[in-house]
Amino acid sequence: MLAAATRSARSLCFRPLVSASRTFTSSTCRREEVLRPASLTTFTDEEQMLRDTVKRFAADIVAPKVREMDENESMDPSIIQGLFDQGLMGIETSPDQGGAGCSFTSAIIAIEELAKVDPSVSVLCDVHNTLVNTVLRKYGSKEQQEKWLPQLSESKLGSFCLSETSSGSDAFALKTRAVKDGNNYILNGSKMWITNSYEAEIFLIFANIDPSKGYKGITCFIATKEMGIKIAKKEQKLGIRASSTCTLDFDDLKIPEENIIGGEGKGYKIAIEILNEGRIGIAAQMLGLAQGAFDKSVPYTYQRQQFGQPIGTFQGMAFQIAQAAIDIESARLLTYNAARLKEEGKSFTKEAAMAKYWSSVVAQRVAGSAIEWAGGVGFTRETGIEKFWRDSKIGAIYEGTSNIQLQTIAKFIQKEYS
């Protein structure tokens, strides 16, 4: 099925670049200029084909492994390889560097579709694309891009290392130190709650080269696991269990000076700007999660009969389902509005915060209701509905808590009205 989709997509708008097995390997995925305003549900043919392809990949390849990966708290290597084979690990990256050259919205589409089946796989793809790849595309030198982006597009998973024990919401209170030593920097410190870190081979590490300058000493380095990055602990979590979350230790980690991204002291600027984009990715993950829970539970309400009629047709249940559909649609519009604003080069920080906040609220709300709609069946692991609720809790925590999003939104409102 995926091979057929590949042939169909290429016959219409794609040309082979790296591997004949990869689906999205052309730079023709950019949204065409429209002459009149379009709805937020209007997508280019290429974006729609990507959605269809990711949907089939998620259903055919990911879905059969979801429960096993959740129970084992481990990502199946074949899933990661499948994402690379389908060209989904370099969605915005230039074809010259092994990527697909597609739009930011294309990345959001892929994240949403994967989350409908498994939010763990979705966040792996999300962090790799919207954080790691984007940092290199926006701030890496030409030499750095040519060296690292092909690897990230074709075979090596990336990880974004910012958070520490003392720096969660206050990200710039980080303690990891980098000291100049000739043509190298020596890093010492640790990172916590780092997504993708167990399987990753390439790491973006934020460390302070001059604590006396405060956040202006924070610098972004790129490193590989083989340089000596140590995984100190792999967390056991409530949800997104197949997605690895680890503590990393750096003990005299030597990184060449040429591996600084964006220049000395520019790490704080990189982190702030990239996390604004990343929040749209998390919004898409929560949106897909909510839709996935809805899609699993609602059909059951029309199959299950009590008192001589499907339970979904009782007014109390029907109204709950209708409200959930409204909530999901509102989250979808917020998410894709933020994505399009970002693509158009307009301010999107407030809109990204709104999308992430509301999608996280909706994900928890809908996933919780989906369990109740299915009753005892929904409470069991067999249906997979309860997993969506467990996975939904992280949306209010990572890449900026819900309170941080509300604070960001409030500041924009205060600026506008005061």
Short mmCIF file of C-alpha atoms in Angstrom, two decimals:
data_model
loop_
_atom_site.label_atom_id
_atom_site.label_comp_id
_atom_site.label_asym_id
_atom_site.label_seq_id
_atom_site.Cartn_x
_atom_site.Cartn_y
_atom_site.Cartn_z
CA MET A 1 0.00 0.00 0.00
CA LEU A 2 2.76 2.43 0.90
CA ALA A 3 4.71 1.51 -2.22
CA ALA A 4 1.60 2.22 -4.30
CA ALA A 5 1.21 5.58 -2.60
CA THR A 6 4.83 6.35 -3.37
CA ARG A 7 4.39 5.65 -7.07
CA SER A 8 1.18 7.67 -7.20
CA ALA A 9 2.67 10.68 -5.42
CA ARG A 10 5.74 10.76 -7.64
CA SER A 11 3.76 10.41 -10.82
CA LEU A 12 1.90 13.56 -9.87
CA CYS A 13 4.44 15.86 -8.29
CA PHE A 14 7.56 14.18 -6.91
CA ARG A 15 10.85 13.19 -8.41
CA PRO A 16 13.25 10.65 -6.84
CA LEU A 17 16.23 12.09 -4.99
CA VAL A 18 17.77 9.82 -2.37
CA SER A 19 16.01 6.49 -2.24
CA ALA A 20 13.36 4.98 -4.47
CA SER A 21 11.55 3.72 -1.36
CA ARG A 22 11.06 7.13 0.20
CA THR A 23 7.73 8.86 -0.24
CA PHE A 24 8.45 12.57 0.16
CA THR A 25 11.72 13.55 -1.49
CA SER A 26 10.95 16.62 -3.55
CA SER A 27 10.72 20.33 -2.93
CA THR A 28 7.31 20.79 -4.55
CA CYS A 29 5.32 20.65 -1.30
CA ARG A 30 5.21 24.39 -0.72
CA ARG A 31 1.77 25.92 -0.47
CA GLU A 32 0.87 27.73 -3.66
CA GLU A 33 0.02 31.38 -3.42
CA VAL A 34 -3.74 31.88 -3.31
CA LEU A 35 -5.46 34.80 -4.93
CA ARG A 36 -8.32 34.85 -2.44
CA PRO A 37 -8.65 33.92 1.23
CA ALA A 38 -8.92 30.20 1.82
CA SER A 39 -10.30 28.23 4.74
CA LEU A 40 -7.92 26.68 7.26
CA THR A 41 -9.00 23.27 5.99
CA THR A 42 -7.72 24.07 2.49
CA PHE A 43 -4.55 22.15 1.73
CA THR A 44 -2.43 21.79 -1.36
CA ASP A 45 -2.61 18.55 -3.31
CA GLU A 46 0.85 17.70 -2.00
CA GLU A 47 -0.15 18.30 1.62
CA GLN A 48 -3.25 16.15 1.18
CA MET A 49 -1.19 13.36 -0.39
CA LEU A 50 1.21 13.52 2.54
CA ARG A 51 -1.73 13.25 4.94
CA ASP A 52 -3.07 10.21 3.09
CA THR A 53 0.34 8.54 3.04
CA VAL A 54 1.06 9.15 6.74
CA LYS A 55 -2.43 7.93 7.59
CA ARG A 56 -1.79 4.64 5.75
CA PHE A 57 1.66 4.27 7.33
CA ALA A 58 0.19 4.83 10.79
CA ALA A 59 -2.63 2.33 10.20
CA ASP A 60 -0.58 -0.37 8.47
CA ILE A 61 2.81 -0.15 10.17
CA VAL A 62 2.39 1.65 13.50
CA ALA A 63 -1.02 0.46 14.72
CA PRO A 64 -0.15 -3.26 14.99
CA LYS A 65 2.77 -2.42 17.31
CA VAL A 66 1.20 0.23 19.54
CA ARG A 67 0.12 -1.95 22.45
CA GLU A 68 3.33 -3.97 22.49
CA MET A 69 5.47 -0.83 22.46
CA ASP A 70 3.38 0.70 25.24
CA GLU A 71 3.64 -2.42 27.40
CA ASN A 72 7.39 -2.73 26.78
CA GLU A 73 7.95 1.03 27.17
CA SER A 74 10.16 0.91 24.11
CA MET A 75 10.06 2.18 20.54
CA ASP A 76 10.27 -0.55 17.92
CA PRO A 77 13.37 0.19 15.76
CA SER A 78 11.40 -0.75 12.65
CA ILE A 79 9.04 2.17 13.29
CA ILE A 80 11.92 4.64 13.39
CA GLN A 81 13.38 3.12 10.24
CA GLY A 82 9.97 3.29 8.60
CA LEU A 83 9.73 7.01 9.31
CA PHE A 84 13.09 7.52 7.62
CA ASP A 85 12.14 5.28 4.70
CA GLN A 86 8.98 7.29 4.12
CA GLY A 87 10.90 10.57 4.09
CA LEU A 88 9.13 11.81 7.22
CA MET A 89 12.26 12.72 9.17
CA GLY A 90 13.32 15.64 6.99
CA ILE A 91 9.96 17.10 6.01
CA GLU A 92 11.09 20.73 5.75
CA THR A 93 14.73 19.98 4.97
CA SER A 94 15.96 20.84 1.49
CA PRO A 95 16.16 18.02 -1.06
CA ASP A 96 19.82 19.00 -1.50
CA GLN A 97 20.31 17.72 2.05
CA GLY A 98 18.21 14.60 1.72
CA GLY A 99 14.89 16.08 2.83
CA ALA A 100 11.48 16.56 1.25
CA GLY A 101 11.47 20.36 1.10
CA CYS A 102 7.84 20.49 2.22
CA SER A 103 5.96 23.17 4.15
CA PHE A 104 5.82 23.60 7.91
CA THR A 105 2.15 22.73 7.69
CA SER A 106 3.17 19.43 6.10
CA ALA A 107 5.14 18.61 9.25
CA ILE A 108 2.12 19.51 11.39
CA ILE A 109 -0.07 17.26 9.25
CA ALA A 110 2.30 14.32 9.73
CA ILE A 111 2.46 14.87 13.50
CA GLU A 112 -1.34 15.00 13.75
CA GLU A 113 -1.89 11.85 11.68
CA LEU A 114 0.68 9.84 13.63
CA ALA A 115 -0.85 10.95 16.95
CA LYS A 116 -4.25 9.60 15.91
CA VAL A 117 -2.68 6.14 16.17
CA ASP A 118 0.22 6.56 18.63
CA PRO A 119 1.24 9.86 20.26
CA SER A 120 4.59 8.27 21.19
CA VAL A 121 5.56 7.89 17.55
CA SER A 122 4.14 11.33 16.85
CA VAL A 123 6.34 13.11 19.40
CA LEU A 124 9.43 11.27 18.17
CA CYS A 125 8.77 12.63 14.68
CA ASP A 126 7.77 16.03 16.06
CA VAL A 127 10.90 16.71 18.13
CA HIS A 128 13.15 15.48 15.33
CA ASN A 129 11.50 17.72 12.72
CA THR A 130 10.31 20.88 14.48
CA LEU A 131 13.16 21.22 16.98
CA VAL A 132 16.35 19.45 15.90
CA ASN A 133 16.11 19.87 12.13
CA THR A 134 14.76 23.40 12.43
CA VAL A 135 17.66 24.57 14.61
CA LEU A 136 20.15 23.40 12.00
CA ARG A 137 18.15 24.76 9.07
CA LYS A 138 17.72 28.19 10.65
CA TYR A 139 20.95 28.67 12.58
CA GLY A 140 23.49 26.18 11.26
CA SER A 141 26.29 27.27 8.95
CA LYS A 142 26.35 25.94 5.42
CA GLU A 143 29.05 23.47 6.42
CA GLN A 144 27.05 22.29 9.42
CA GLN A 145 23.92 21.87 7.35
CA GLU A 146 25.75 19.86 4.71
CA LYS A 147 27.29 17.63 7.37
CA TRP A 148 24.35 17.01 9.71
CA LEU A 149 21.06 17.47 7.84
CA PRO A 150 21.55 14.55 5.42
CA GLN A 151 22.18 12.26 8.39
CA LEU A 152 19.09 13.55 10.18
CA SER A 153 16.98 13.17 7.03
CA GLU A 154 18.08 9.67 6.16
CA SER A 155 19.18 7.61 9.16
CA LYS A 156 20.02 9.26 12.50
CA LEU A 157 17.50 10.32 15.14
CA GLY A 158 17.97 13.69 16.83
CA SER A 159 17.38 14.88 20.40
CA PHE A 160 16.94 18.39 21.86
CA CYS A 161 18.66 18.79 25.25
CA LEU A 162 17.56 21.87 27.18
CA SER A 163 15.78 20.93 30.43
CA GLU A 164 17.59 20.24 33.69
CA THR A 165 16.68 19.56 37.32
CA SER A 166 16.73 23.28 38.12
CA SER A 167 15.55 24.55 34.75
CA GLY A 168 12.15 23.38 33.59
CA SER A 169 9.77 26.27 32.96
CA ASP A 170 12.69 28.57 33.82
CA ALA A 171 14.74 27.05 31.03
CA PHE A 172 17.56 29.57 31.23
CA ALA A 173 18.47 28.67 34.80
CA LEU A 174 20.42 25.75 33.37
CA LYS A 175 23.66 24.72 35.10
CA THR A 176 25.44 22.68 32.41
CA ARG A 177 28.79 24.37 31.83
CA ALA A 178 31.02 24.49 28.75
CA VAL A 179 34.66 25.54 29.20
CA LYS A 180 36.95 26.46 26.29
CA ASP A 181 39.96 24.14 25.88
CA GLY A 182 41.97 24.99 22.77
CA ASN A 183 39.79 24.25 19.75
CA ASN A 184 37.28 22.34 21.86
CA TYR A 185 34.77 22.91 24.63
CA ILE A 186 34.54 20.62 27.64
CA LEU A 187 30.98 20.11 28.87
CA ASN A 188 30.00 19.04 32.37
CA GLY A 189 26.49 18.74 33.72
CA SER A 190 23.30 16.82 33.12
CA LYS A 191 19.96 17.08 31.34
CA MET A 192 16.60 15.67 32.39
CA TRP A 193 13.38 14.65 30.63
CA ILE A 194 15.07 14.50 27.23
CA THR A 195 12.83 13.11 24.48
CA ASN A 196 14.26 10.64 21.93
CA SER A 197 17.51 10.43 23.91
CA TYR A 198 17.67 6.64 24.27
CA GLU A 199 17.57 6.00 20.51
CA ALA A 200 19.11 9.27 19.29
CA GLU A 201 22.55 9.52 17.75
CA ILE A 202 22.69 13.31 17.30
CA PHE A 203 22.11 15.76 20.17
CA LEU A 204 21.63 19.51 20.42
CA ILE A 205 22.96 20.47 23.86
CA PHE A 206 22.49 23.85 25.53
CA ALA A 207 25.27 24.85 27.95
CA ASN A 208 26.56 28.07 29.46
CA ILE A 209 30.05 29.18 28.40
CA ASP A 210 30.05 32.21 30.71
CA PRO A 211 27.69 32.11 33.72
CA SER A 212 28.63 35.71 34.59
CA LYS A 213 26.60 36.77 31.53
CA GLY A 214 23.53 34.87 32.67
CA TYR A 215 21.33 33.64 29.86
CA LYS A 216 23.53 35.48 27.34
CA GLY A 217 26.23 32.87 27.96
CA ILE A 218 24.00 30.00 26.86
CA THR A 219 25.31 28.33 23.71
CA CYS A 220 23.99 25.52 21.53
CA PHE A 221 26.33 22.63 20.67
CA ILE A 222 25.79 19.66 18.38
CA ALA A 223 27.23 16.34 19.51
CA THR A 224 26.99 12.62 18.83
CA LYS A 225 26.38 9.83 21.31
CA GLU A 226 29.74 8.29 20.47
CA MET A 227 31.49 11.40 21.81
CA GLY A 228 30.65 10.13 25.29
CA ILE A 229 27.08 11.15 26.11
CA LYS A 230 25.87 8.92 28.94
CA ILE A 231 22.30 7.83 29.55
CA ALA A 232 21.98 7.85 33.32
CA LYS A 233 18.33 6.90 33.64
CA LYS A 234 15.41 6.04 31.41
CA GLU A 235 12.18 7.28 32.97
CA GLN A 236 9.11 5.10 33.54
CA LYS A 237 6.13 7.27 32.67
CA LEU A 238 2.36 7.43 32.91
CA GLY A 239 1.95 7.97 29.17
CA ILE A 240 3.78 8.14 25.83
CA ARG A 241 5.68 5.16 27.22
CA ALA A 242 7.25 4.09 23.93
CA SER A 243 8.82 7.54 23.57
CA SER A 244 12.09 7.53 25.47
CA THR A 245 12.62 10.17 28.17
CA CYS A 246 16.05 10.03 29.80
CA THR A 247 18.49 11.76 32.09
CA LEU A 248 21.79 12.47 30.34
CA ASP A 249 25.17 13.00 31.98
CA PHE A 250 28.08 14.91 30.48
CA ASP A 251 31.40 14.17 32.18
CA ASP A 252 34.21 16.10 30.47
CA LEU A 253 32.37 15.75 27.17
CA LYS A 254 34.69 17.14 24.49
CA ILE A 255 32.95 18.91 21.61
CA PRO A 256 34.84 20.68 18.78
CA GLU A 257 34.45 24.44 18.65
CA GLU A 258 33.16 24.06 15.09
CA ASN A 259 30.09 22.31 16.54
CA ILE A 260 28.68 25.51 18.02
CA ILE A 261 25.36 26.35 16.36
CA GLY A 262 24.53 29.99 15.70
CA GLY A 263 27.52 31.46 17.53
CA GLU A 264 28.64 31.78 21.13
CA GLY A 265 25.98 33.03 23.50
CA LYS A 266 23.14 32.64 20.99
CA GLY A 267 21.61 29.56 22.57
CA TYR A 268 18.92 31.45 24.47
CA LYS A 269 17.67 33.10 21.27
CA ILE A 270 17.66 29.77 19.46
CA ALA A 271 15.74 28.02 22.23
CA ILE A 272 13.07 30.71 22.55
CA GLU A 273 12.36 30.91 18.83
CA ILE A 274 12.43 27.16 18.24
CA LEU A 275 10.17 26.34 21.18
CA ASN A 276 7.57 28.75 19.80
CA GLU A 277 7.47 26.64 16.65
CA GLY A 278 7.66 23.42 18.61
CA ARG A 279 4.51 24.33 20.52
CA ILE A 280 2.53 24.14 17.29
CA GLY A 281 3.90 20.62 16.90
CA ILE A 282 2.70 19.66 20.38
CA ALA A 283 -0.68 21.21 19.59
CA ALA A 284 -0.86 18.97 16.51
CA GLN A 285 0.07 15.94 18.61
CA MET A 286 -2.69 16.68 21.14
CA LEU A 287 -5.14 17.41 18.33
CA GLY A 288 -4.40 14.06 16.69
CA LEU A 289 -4.65 12.31 20.06
CA ALA A 290 -8.10 13.78 20.72
CA GLN A 291 -9.28 12.77 17.25
CA GLY A 292 -7.86 9.28 17.68
CA ALA A 293 -9.70 8.75 20.97
CA PHE A 294 -12.89 10.13 19.43
CA ASP A 295 -12.57 7.85 16.40
CA LYS A 296 -12.10 4.76 18.56
CA SER A 297 -14.92 5.40 21.00
CA VAL A 298 -17.76 7.02 19.08
CA PRO A 299 -18.48 4.06 16.73
CA TYR A 300 -18.89 1.87 19.81
CA THR A 301 -21.65 4.15 21.10
CA TYR A 302 -23.71 3.39 18.00
CA GLN A 303 -23.09 -0.35 18.24
CA ARG A 304 -23.75 -0.78 21.96
CA GLN A 305 -27.47 -0.94 22.74
CA GLN A 306 -29.21 -0.38 26.04
CA PHE A 307 -32.92 0.10 26.67
CA GLY A 308 -33.61 -0.81 23.06
CA GLN A 309 -31.45 1.80 21.34
CA PRO A 310 -27.79 2.68 20.67
CA ILE A 311 -26.36 4.50 23.68
CA GLY A 312 -24.95 7.19 21.40
CA THR A 313 -28.48 8.25 20.43
CA PHE A 314 -29.53 9.16 23.95
CA GLN A 315 -29.60 12.93 24.27
CA GLY A 316 -27.16 13.03 27.18
CA MET A 317 -24.57 11.02 25.25
CA ALA A 318 -25.28 12.67 21.90
CA PHE A 319 -24.70 16.14 23.34
CA GLN A 320 -21.40 15.05 24.90
CA ILE A 321 -20.23 13.71 21.56
CA ALA A 322 -21.32 16.88 19.78
CA GLN A 323 -19.45 19.06 22.30
CA ALA A 324 -16.32 16.94 21.89
CA ALA A 325 -16.51 17.36 18.11
CA ILE A 326 -16.74 21.12 18.54
CA ASP A 327 -13.76 21.13 20.90
CA ILE A 328 -11.65 19.11 18.47
CA GLU A 329 -12.55 21.38 15.57
CA SER A 330 -11.69 24.49 17.54
CA ALA A 331 -8.31 22.98 18.47
CA ARG A 332 -7.73 22.12 14.82
CA LEU A 333 -8.44 25.66 13.67
CA LEU A 334 -6.15 27.17 16.31
CA THR A 335 -3.37 24.76 15.39
CA TYR A 336 -3.50 25.24 11.64
CA ASN A 337 -3.96 28.99 11.97
CA ALA A 338 -0.71 29.16 13.98
CA ALA A 339 1.03 26.95 11.41
CA ARG A 340 -0.04 29.11 8.47
CA LEU A 341 0.93 32.32 10.29
CA LYS A 342 4.38 30.86 10.87
CA GLU A 343 4.66 29.91 7.19
CA GLU A 344 3.64 33.41 6.13
CA GLY A 345 6.35 34.99 8.26
CA LYS A 346 3.84 36.69 10.55
CA SER A 347 3.88 36.87 14.34
CA PHE A 348 2.59 33.59 15.74
CA THR A 349 3.86 33.34 19.32
CA LYS A 350 0.50 34.12 20.93
CA GLU A 351 -1.36 31.89 18.48
CA ALA A 352 1.08 29.02 19.08
CA ALA A 353 0.54 29.35 22.84
CA MET A 354 -3.23 29.36 22.35
CA ALA A 355 -3.06 26.30 20.11
CA LYS A 356 -0.88 24.32 22.51
CA TYR A 357 -2.89 25.27 25.57
CA TRP A 358 -6.29 24.54 24.10
CA SER A 359 -5.28 21.37 22.27
CA SER A 360 -3.88 20.01 25.54
CA VAL A 361 -7.12 20.80 27.34
CA VAL A 362 -9.18 19.21 24.58
CA ALA A 363 -6.99 16.12 24.45
CA GLN A 364 -7.47 15.40 28.15
CA ARG A 365 -11.17 16.21 28.01
CA VAL A 366 -12.00 14.14 24.95
CA ALA A 367 -9.77 11.19 25.87
CA GLY A 368 -11.37 11.05 29.32
CA SER A 369 -14.87 11.22 27.88
CA ALA A 370 -14.01 8.56 25.29
CA ILE A 371 -13.27 6.10 28.09
CA GLU A 372 -16.62 6.84 29.72
CA TRP A 373 -18.53 6.54 26.44
CA ALA A 374 -17.18 3.01 26.01
CA GLY A 375 -17.88 2.13 29.64
CA GLY A 376 -16.08 -0.88 31.06
CA VAL A 377 -14.67 -1.72 27.65
CA GLY A 378 -13.01 1.68 27.47
CA PHE A 379 -11.37 1.12 30.84
CA THR A 380 -9.55 -1.98 29.61
CA ARG A 381 -6.23 -1.91 27.77
CA GLU A 382 -7.54 -4.06 24.95
CA THR A 383 -9.32 -1.25 23.12
CA GLY A 384 -6.44 1.23 23.44
CA ILE A 385 -8.82 4.04 24.41
CA GLU A 386 -7.40 4.37 27.93
CA LYS A 387 -3.92 4.84 26.45
CA PHE A 388 -5.01 8.06 24.78
CA TRP A 389 -5.98 9.48 28.16
CA ARG A 390 -2.66 8.47 29.71
CA ASP A 391 -0.82 10.00 26.77
CA SER A 392 -2.84 13.21 26.95
CA LYS A 393 -1.49 14.31 30.34
CA ILE A 394 1.93 15.25 28.96
CA GLY A 395 0.44 17.91 26.69
CA ALA A 396 -0.03 20.27 29.64
CA ILE A 397 3.59 19.79 30.72
CA TYR A 398 6.25 19.62 28.03
CA GLU A 399 7.49 22.40 25.74
CA GLY A 400 5.93 24.90 28.13
CA THR A 401 3.32 24.07 30.77
CA SER A 402 -0.27 25.23 30.40
CA ASN A 403 0.38 27.99 32.93
CA ILE A 404 3.33 29.21 30.87
CA GLN A 405 1.09 29.31 27.79
CA LEU A 406 -1.55 31.30 29.65
CA GLN A 407 1.13 33.67 30.91
CA THR A 408 2.39 34.19 27.36
CA ILE A 409 -1.11 34.87 26.06
CA ALA A 410 -1.83 37.25 28.96
CA LYS A 411 1.31 39.29 28.23
CA PHE A 412 0.20 39.82 24.63
CA ILE A 413 -3.25 40.91 25.81
CA GLN A 414 -1.76 43.29 28.38
CA LYS A 415 0.50 44.81 25.75
CA GLU A 416 -2.40 45.28 23.38
CA TYR A 417 -4.86 46.82 25.86
CA SER A 418 -2.72 48.65 28.41
#
